[in-house]
Coordinates of C-alpha atoms in Angstrom, one line a residue:
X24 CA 30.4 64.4 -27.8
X25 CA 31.4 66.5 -31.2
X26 CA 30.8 70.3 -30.7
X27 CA 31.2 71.5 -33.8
X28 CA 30.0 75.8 -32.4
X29 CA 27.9 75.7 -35.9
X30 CA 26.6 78.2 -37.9
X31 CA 27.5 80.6 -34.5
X32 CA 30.7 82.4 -34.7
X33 CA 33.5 81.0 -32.8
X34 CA 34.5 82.9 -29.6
X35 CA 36.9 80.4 -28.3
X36 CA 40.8 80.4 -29.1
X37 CA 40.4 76.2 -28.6
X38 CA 38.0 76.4 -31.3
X39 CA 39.3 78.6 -33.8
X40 CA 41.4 77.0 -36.8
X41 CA 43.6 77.9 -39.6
X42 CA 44.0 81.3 -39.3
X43 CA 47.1 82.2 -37.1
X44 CA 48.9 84.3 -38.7
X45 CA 45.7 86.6 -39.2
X46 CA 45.7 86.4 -35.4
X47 CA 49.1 87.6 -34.9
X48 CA 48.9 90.2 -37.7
X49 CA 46.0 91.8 -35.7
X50 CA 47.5 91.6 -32.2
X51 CA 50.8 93.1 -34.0
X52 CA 48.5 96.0 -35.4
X53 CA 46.5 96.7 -32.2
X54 CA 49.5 96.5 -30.0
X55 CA 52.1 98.4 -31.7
X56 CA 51.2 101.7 -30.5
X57 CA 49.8 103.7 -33.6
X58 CA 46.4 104.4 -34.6
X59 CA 46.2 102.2 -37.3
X60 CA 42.7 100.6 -38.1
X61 CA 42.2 96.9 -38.7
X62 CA 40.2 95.8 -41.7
X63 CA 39.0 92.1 -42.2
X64 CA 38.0 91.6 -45.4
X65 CA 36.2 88.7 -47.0
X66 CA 33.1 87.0 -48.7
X67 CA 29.9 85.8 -46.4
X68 CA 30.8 83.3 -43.6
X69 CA 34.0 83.2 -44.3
X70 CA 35.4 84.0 -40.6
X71 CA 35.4 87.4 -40.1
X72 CA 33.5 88.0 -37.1
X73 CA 35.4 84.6 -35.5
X74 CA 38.4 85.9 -36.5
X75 CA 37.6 89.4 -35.2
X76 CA 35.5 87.9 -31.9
X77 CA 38.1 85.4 -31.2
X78 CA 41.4 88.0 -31.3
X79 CA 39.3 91.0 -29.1
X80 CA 39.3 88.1 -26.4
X81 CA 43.3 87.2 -27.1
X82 CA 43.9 90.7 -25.5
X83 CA 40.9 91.6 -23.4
X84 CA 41.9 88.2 -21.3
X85 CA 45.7 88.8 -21.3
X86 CA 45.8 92.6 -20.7
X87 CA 42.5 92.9 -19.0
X88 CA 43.2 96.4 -17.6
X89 CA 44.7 97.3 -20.7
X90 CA 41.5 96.9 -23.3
X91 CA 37.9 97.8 -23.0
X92 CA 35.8 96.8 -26.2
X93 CA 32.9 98.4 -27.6
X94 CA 30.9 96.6 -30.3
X95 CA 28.5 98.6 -32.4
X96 CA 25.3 97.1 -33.3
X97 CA 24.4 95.0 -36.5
X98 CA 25.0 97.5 -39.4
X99 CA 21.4 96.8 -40.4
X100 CA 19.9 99.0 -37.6
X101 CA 22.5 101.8 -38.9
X102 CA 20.8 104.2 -41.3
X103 CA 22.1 107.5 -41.1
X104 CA 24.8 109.8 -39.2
X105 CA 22.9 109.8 -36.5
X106 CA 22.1 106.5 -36.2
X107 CA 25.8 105.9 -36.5
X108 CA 27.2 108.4 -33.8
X109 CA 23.9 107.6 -31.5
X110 CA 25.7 103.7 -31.3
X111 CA 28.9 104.7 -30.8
X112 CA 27.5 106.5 -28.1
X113 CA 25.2 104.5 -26.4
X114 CA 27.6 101.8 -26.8
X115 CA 30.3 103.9 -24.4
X116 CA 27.2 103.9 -22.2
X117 CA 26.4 101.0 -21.6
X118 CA 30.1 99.7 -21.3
X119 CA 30.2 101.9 -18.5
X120 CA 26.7 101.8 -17.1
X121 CA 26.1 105.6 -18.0
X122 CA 22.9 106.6 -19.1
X123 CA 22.6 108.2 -22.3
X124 CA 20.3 110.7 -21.5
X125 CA 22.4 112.3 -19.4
X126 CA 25.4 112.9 -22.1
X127 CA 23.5 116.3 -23.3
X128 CA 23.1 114.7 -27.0
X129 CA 19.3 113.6 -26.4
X130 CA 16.4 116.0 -27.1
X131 CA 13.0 116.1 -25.5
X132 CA 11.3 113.8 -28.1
X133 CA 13.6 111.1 -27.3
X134 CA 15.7 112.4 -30.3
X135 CA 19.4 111.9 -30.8
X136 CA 21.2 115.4 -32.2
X137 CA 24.7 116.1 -32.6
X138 CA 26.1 119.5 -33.0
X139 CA 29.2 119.4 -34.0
X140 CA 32.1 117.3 -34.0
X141 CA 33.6 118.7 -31.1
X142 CA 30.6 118.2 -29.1
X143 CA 31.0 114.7 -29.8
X144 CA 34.5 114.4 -28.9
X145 CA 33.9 116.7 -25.7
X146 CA 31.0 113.8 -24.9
X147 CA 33.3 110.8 -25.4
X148 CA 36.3 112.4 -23.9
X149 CA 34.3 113.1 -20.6
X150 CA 32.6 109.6 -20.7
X151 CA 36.1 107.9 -21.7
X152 CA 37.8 109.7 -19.0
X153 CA 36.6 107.4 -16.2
X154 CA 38.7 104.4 -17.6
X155 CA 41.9 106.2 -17.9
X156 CA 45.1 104.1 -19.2
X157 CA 42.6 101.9 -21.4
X158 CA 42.3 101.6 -24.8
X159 CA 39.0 101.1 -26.4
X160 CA 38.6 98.9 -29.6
X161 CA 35.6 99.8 -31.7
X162 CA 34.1 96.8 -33.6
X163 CA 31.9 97.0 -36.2
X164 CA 30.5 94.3 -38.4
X165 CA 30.4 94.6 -42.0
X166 CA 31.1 98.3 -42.0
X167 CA 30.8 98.3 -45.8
X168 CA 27.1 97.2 -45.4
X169 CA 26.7 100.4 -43.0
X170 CA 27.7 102.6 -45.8
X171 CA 25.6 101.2 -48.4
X172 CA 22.4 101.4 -45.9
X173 CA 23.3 105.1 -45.7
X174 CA 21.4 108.1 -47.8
X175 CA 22.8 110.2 -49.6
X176 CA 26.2 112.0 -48.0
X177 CA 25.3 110.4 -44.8
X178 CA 28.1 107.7 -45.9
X179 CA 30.5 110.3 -46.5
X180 CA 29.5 112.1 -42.9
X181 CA 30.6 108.6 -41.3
X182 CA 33.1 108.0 -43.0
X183 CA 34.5 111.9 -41.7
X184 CA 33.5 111.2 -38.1
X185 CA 35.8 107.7 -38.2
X186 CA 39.0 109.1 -39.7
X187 CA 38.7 112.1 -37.2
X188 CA 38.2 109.9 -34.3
X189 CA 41.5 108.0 -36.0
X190 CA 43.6 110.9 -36.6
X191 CA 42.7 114.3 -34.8
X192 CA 40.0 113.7 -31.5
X193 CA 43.3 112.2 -29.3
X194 CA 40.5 109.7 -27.7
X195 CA 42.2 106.7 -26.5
X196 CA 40.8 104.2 -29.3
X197 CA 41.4 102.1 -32.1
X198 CA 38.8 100.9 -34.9
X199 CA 38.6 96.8 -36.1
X200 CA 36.3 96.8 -38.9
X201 CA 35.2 94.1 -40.9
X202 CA 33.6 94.5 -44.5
X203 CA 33.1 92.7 -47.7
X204 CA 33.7 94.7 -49.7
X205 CA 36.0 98.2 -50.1
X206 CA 32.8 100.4 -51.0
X207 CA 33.7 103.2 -53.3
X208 CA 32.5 105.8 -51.3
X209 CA 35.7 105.1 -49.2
X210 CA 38.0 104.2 -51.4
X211 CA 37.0 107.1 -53.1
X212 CA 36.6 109.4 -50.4
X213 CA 39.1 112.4 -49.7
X214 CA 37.6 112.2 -46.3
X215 CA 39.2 108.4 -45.5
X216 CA 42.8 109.2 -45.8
X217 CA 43.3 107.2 -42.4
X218 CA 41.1 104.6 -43.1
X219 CA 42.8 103.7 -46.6
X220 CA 46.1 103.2 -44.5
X221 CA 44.2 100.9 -42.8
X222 CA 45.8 97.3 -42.1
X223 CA 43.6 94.8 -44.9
X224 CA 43.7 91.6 -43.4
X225 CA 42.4 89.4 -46.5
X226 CA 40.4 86.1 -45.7
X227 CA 40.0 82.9 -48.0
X228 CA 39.4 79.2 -48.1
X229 CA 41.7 77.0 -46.6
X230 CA 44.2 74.8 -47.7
X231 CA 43.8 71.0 -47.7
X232 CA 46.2 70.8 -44.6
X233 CA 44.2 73.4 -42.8
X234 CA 40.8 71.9 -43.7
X235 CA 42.6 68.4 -42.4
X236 CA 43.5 69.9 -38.9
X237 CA 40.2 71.4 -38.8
X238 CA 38.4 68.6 -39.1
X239 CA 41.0 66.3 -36.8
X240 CA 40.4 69.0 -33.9
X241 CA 36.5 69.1 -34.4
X242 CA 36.3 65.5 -34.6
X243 CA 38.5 64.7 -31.8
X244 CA 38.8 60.9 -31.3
X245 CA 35.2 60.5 -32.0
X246 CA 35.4 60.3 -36.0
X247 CA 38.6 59.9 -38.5
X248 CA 37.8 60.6 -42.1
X249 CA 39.9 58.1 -44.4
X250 CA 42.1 59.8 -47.0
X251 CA 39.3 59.4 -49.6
X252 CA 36.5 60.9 -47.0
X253 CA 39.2 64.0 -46.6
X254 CA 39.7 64.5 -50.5
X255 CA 36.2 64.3 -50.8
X256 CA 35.2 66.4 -48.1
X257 CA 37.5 69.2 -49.4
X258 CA 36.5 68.7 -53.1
X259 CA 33.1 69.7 -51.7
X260 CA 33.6 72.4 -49.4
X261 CA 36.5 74.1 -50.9
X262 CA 38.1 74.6 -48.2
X263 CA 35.4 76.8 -46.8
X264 CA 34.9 76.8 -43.3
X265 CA 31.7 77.4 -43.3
X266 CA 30.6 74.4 -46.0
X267 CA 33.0 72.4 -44.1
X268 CA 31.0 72.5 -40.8
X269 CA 27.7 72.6 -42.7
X270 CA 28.9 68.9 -44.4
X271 CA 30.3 67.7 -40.6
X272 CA 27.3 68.6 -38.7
X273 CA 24.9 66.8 -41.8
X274 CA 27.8 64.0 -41.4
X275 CA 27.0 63.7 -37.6
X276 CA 23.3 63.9 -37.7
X277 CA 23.5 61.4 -39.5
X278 CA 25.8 58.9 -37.7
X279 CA 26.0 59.9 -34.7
X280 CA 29.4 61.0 -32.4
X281 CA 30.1 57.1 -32.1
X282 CA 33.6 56.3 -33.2
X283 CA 34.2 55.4 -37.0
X284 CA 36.2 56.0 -39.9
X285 CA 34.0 58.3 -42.5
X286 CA 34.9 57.4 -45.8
X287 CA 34.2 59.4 -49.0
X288 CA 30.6 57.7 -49.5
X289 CA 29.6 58.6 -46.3
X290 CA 30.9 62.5 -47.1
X291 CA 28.6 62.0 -50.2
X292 CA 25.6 60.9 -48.5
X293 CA 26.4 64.0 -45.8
X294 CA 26.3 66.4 -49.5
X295 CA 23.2 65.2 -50.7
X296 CA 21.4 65.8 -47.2
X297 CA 23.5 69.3 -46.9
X298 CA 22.1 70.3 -50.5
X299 CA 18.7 70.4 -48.8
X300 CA 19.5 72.2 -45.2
X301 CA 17.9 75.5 -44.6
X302 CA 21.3 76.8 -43.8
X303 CA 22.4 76.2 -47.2
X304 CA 19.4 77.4 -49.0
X305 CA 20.1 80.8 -46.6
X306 CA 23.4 81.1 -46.7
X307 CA 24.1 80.5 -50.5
X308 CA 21.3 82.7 -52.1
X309 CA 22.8 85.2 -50.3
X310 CA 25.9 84.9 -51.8
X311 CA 24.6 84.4 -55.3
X312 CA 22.3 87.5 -54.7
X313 CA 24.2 89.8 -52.6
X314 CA 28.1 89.0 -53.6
X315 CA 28.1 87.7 -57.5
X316 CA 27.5 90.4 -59.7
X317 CA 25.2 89.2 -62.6
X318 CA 28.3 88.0 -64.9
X319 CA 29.4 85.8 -61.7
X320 CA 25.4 84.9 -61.8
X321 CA 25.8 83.8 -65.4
X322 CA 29.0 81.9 -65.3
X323 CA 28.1 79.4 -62.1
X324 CA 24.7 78.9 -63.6
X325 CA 26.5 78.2 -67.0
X326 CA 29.0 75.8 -65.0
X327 CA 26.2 74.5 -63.0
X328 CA 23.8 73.6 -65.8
X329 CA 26.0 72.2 -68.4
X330 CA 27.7 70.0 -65.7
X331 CA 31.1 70.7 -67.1
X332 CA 35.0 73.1 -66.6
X333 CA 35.1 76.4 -68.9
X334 CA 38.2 76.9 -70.7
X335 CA 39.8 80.2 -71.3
X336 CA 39.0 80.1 -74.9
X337 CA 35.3 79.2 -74.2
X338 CA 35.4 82.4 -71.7
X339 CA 36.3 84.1 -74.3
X340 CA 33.7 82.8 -76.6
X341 CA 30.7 83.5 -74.6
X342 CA 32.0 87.2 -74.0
X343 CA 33.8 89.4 -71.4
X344 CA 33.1 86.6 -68.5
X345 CA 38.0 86.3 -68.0
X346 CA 37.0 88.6 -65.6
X347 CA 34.3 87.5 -63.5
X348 CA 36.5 84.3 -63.7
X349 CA 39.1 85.4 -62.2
X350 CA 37.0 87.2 -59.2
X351 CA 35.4 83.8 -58.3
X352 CA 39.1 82.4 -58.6
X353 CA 40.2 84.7 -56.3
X354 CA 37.6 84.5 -53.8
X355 CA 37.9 80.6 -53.3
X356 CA 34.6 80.1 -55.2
X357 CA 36.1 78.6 -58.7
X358 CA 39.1 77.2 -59.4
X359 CA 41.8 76.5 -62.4
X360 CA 42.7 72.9 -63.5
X361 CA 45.6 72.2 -66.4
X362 CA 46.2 76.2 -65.9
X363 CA 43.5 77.3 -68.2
X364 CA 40.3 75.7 -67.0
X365 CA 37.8 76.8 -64.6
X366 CA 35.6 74.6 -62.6
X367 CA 33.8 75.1 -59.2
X368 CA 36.2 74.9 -56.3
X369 CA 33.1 74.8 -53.6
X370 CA 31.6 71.7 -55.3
X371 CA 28.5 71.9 -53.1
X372 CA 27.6 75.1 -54.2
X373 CA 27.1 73.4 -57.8
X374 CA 25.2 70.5 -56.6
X375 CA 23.0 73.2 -54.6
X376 CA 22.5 75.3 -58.1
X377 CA 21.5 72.2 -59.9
X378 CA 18.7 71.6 -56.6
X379 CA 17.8 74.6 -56.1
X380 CA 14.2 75.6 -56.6
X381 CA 15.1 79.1 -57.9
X382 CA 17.3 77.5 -60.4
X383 CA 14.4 78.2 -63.5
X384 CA 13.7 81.2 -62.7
X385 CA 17.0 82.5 -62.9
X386 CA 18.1 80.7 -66.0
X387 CA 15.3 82.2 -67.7
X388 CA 15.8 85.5 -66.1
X389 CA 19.8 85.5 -66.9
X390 CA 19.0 84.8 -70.9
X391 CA 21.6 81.4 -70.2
X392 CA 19.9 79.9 -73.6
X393 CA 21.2 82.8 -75.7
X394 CA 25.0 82.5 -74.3
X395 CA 25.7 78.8 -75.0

């Protein structure tokens, strides 16, 4: 039986690949007695919250009476100050099975109202006080996202509140944040000195030898992909763990988990079915629309539609796109042949542009006819 824990976030260690030395660089952060944050950083389904899941359980499991964890809720349900300081709150509750009604920060309509700062410290001190010699990890998911669902200086508020719970409250805690982005409200922010000394733990696509022992330990003895079903396999996902899986759980639907050697046909015929999953169509308009600005936008419809690699001199050509080049390069989305020559590094996400049933819309609504 293949279990390939897809599109969920992995939670196991046994399941987790090609990221090790992000593991230990967290464990060495956490553990090495300062309050220095942790910030994963990277594009959509890139690993974060595995990465960030999977190293919370490394120490909870090892040091048990060392750790407690407290994970916010999704930053979508977070749209104010007091939104924010009402979760960190109730999730100190409800690690402890304390009711938060009782905390002296809820009103008579069921309202949430802080003070002052110092009444939330007083409130998280008391609370944290009956796990003493424990240090609690506050998680949040995309924390960037948080910030940019906030109005007005409500993002700047938060922002406060977390460096003063990093640098001045003396609670026993340590933040692990993961984002997207650096938003510029907090690189910006004279309120974030803390935060922006923060340790930036940078994820991207794998390399060919970690997309091979990914797929060898996934597999198990069940399936071996040939040395042309490997190349293909990582010309099409890039080395993105997420495409990877999507192409391995297509490849298994199809055949089964009955022993064979996958060749790169049988990775092709996976592609063609995985250009038509749901999870595609989900995960990659979310990328296009949420994490490619509209120059990014331009340049993989450009390399989409005219089926062909973009030279440095044709960049320069079609107008101030070096740049947007050079983000998709560095985020694992494009990459450079001969040194000069830019071409999809994901090559599923082309074949999904090309299939995709927004695709006239956008060509139209992008002006692509009046750049080529």
């Amino acid at each position: 039986m293949i279990e390939l824990n897809f599109p969920d976030a992995v939670r196991e260690e046994k399941d987790f690949y090609g990221r090790r030395l992000e593991l230990e660089r967290v464990a060495r952060t956490l553990t090495g007695g300062g309050r220095r944050p942790v910030i994963v950083l990277g594009d959509r389904r890139i690993g974060k919250t595995s990465l960030q899941t999977v190293s919370i359980r490394q120490l909870t499991t090892r040091q048990p009476w060392t750790w407690a964890t407290l994970i916010l809720p999704p930053a979508s349900t977070i749209h104010s100050f007091d939104d924010y300081a009402r979760a960190f709150v109730q999730s100190l509750c409800s690690y402890l099975n304390a009711d938060l009604g009782e905390t002296g920060l809820m009103v008579d309509d069921d309202a949430f109202r802080l003070a002052s700062i110092g009444q939330f410290t007083d409130v998280t001190s008391r609370l944290m006080g009956g796990l003493s010699g424990r240090t609690f990890i506050i998680c949040i998911d995309e924390f960037d996202a948080m910030l940019v669902n906030c109005p007005g200086t409500d993002a700047e508020r938060i922002i406060g509140l977390t460096d003063y719970l990093i640098q001045r409250s003396g609670l026993p805690l340590l933040f692990y944040l993961t984002m997207t982005r650096l938003p510029k409200s907090l690189k910006q922010s004279y309120r974030s000195p803390e935060i922006a000394k923060a340790e930036v733990i940078r994820l991207g696509t794998f390399t060919h030898e970690e997309t091979s022992e990914m797929v060898t330990g996934l597999l198990h003895n069940h399936m071996a992909l040939d040395p042309s079903g490997i190349e293909r396999l990582f010309q099409l996902s890039g080395g993105h763990p997420y495409v990877i899986k999507l192409l391995l759980d297509r490849l298994v639907l199809r055949y089964g988990s009955r022993k064979l050697t996958v060749t790169s046909a049988m990775i092709e015929q996976s592609a063609a079915d995985a250009t038509n999953d749901a999870r595609a169509l989900h995960t990659f308009e979310n990328i296009y629309h949420v994490d490619f600005t509209r120059q990014e936008q331009q340049l993989v419809m450009l390399l989409a539609d005219r089926r062909c690699r973009l030279t440095r001199q044709q960049l320069k050509a079609l107008g101030p796109y070096q740049n947007a080049a050079h983000s998709l390069e560095r985020r694992g989305y494009l990459r450079r042949t001969d040194g000069d020559t830019f071409d999809f590094r994901i090559g599923l996400l082309g074949n999904w542009l090309r299939g995709w049933a927004g695709y006239e819309d956008e060509h139209e609504r992008l002006e692509l006819d009046a750049l080529w």
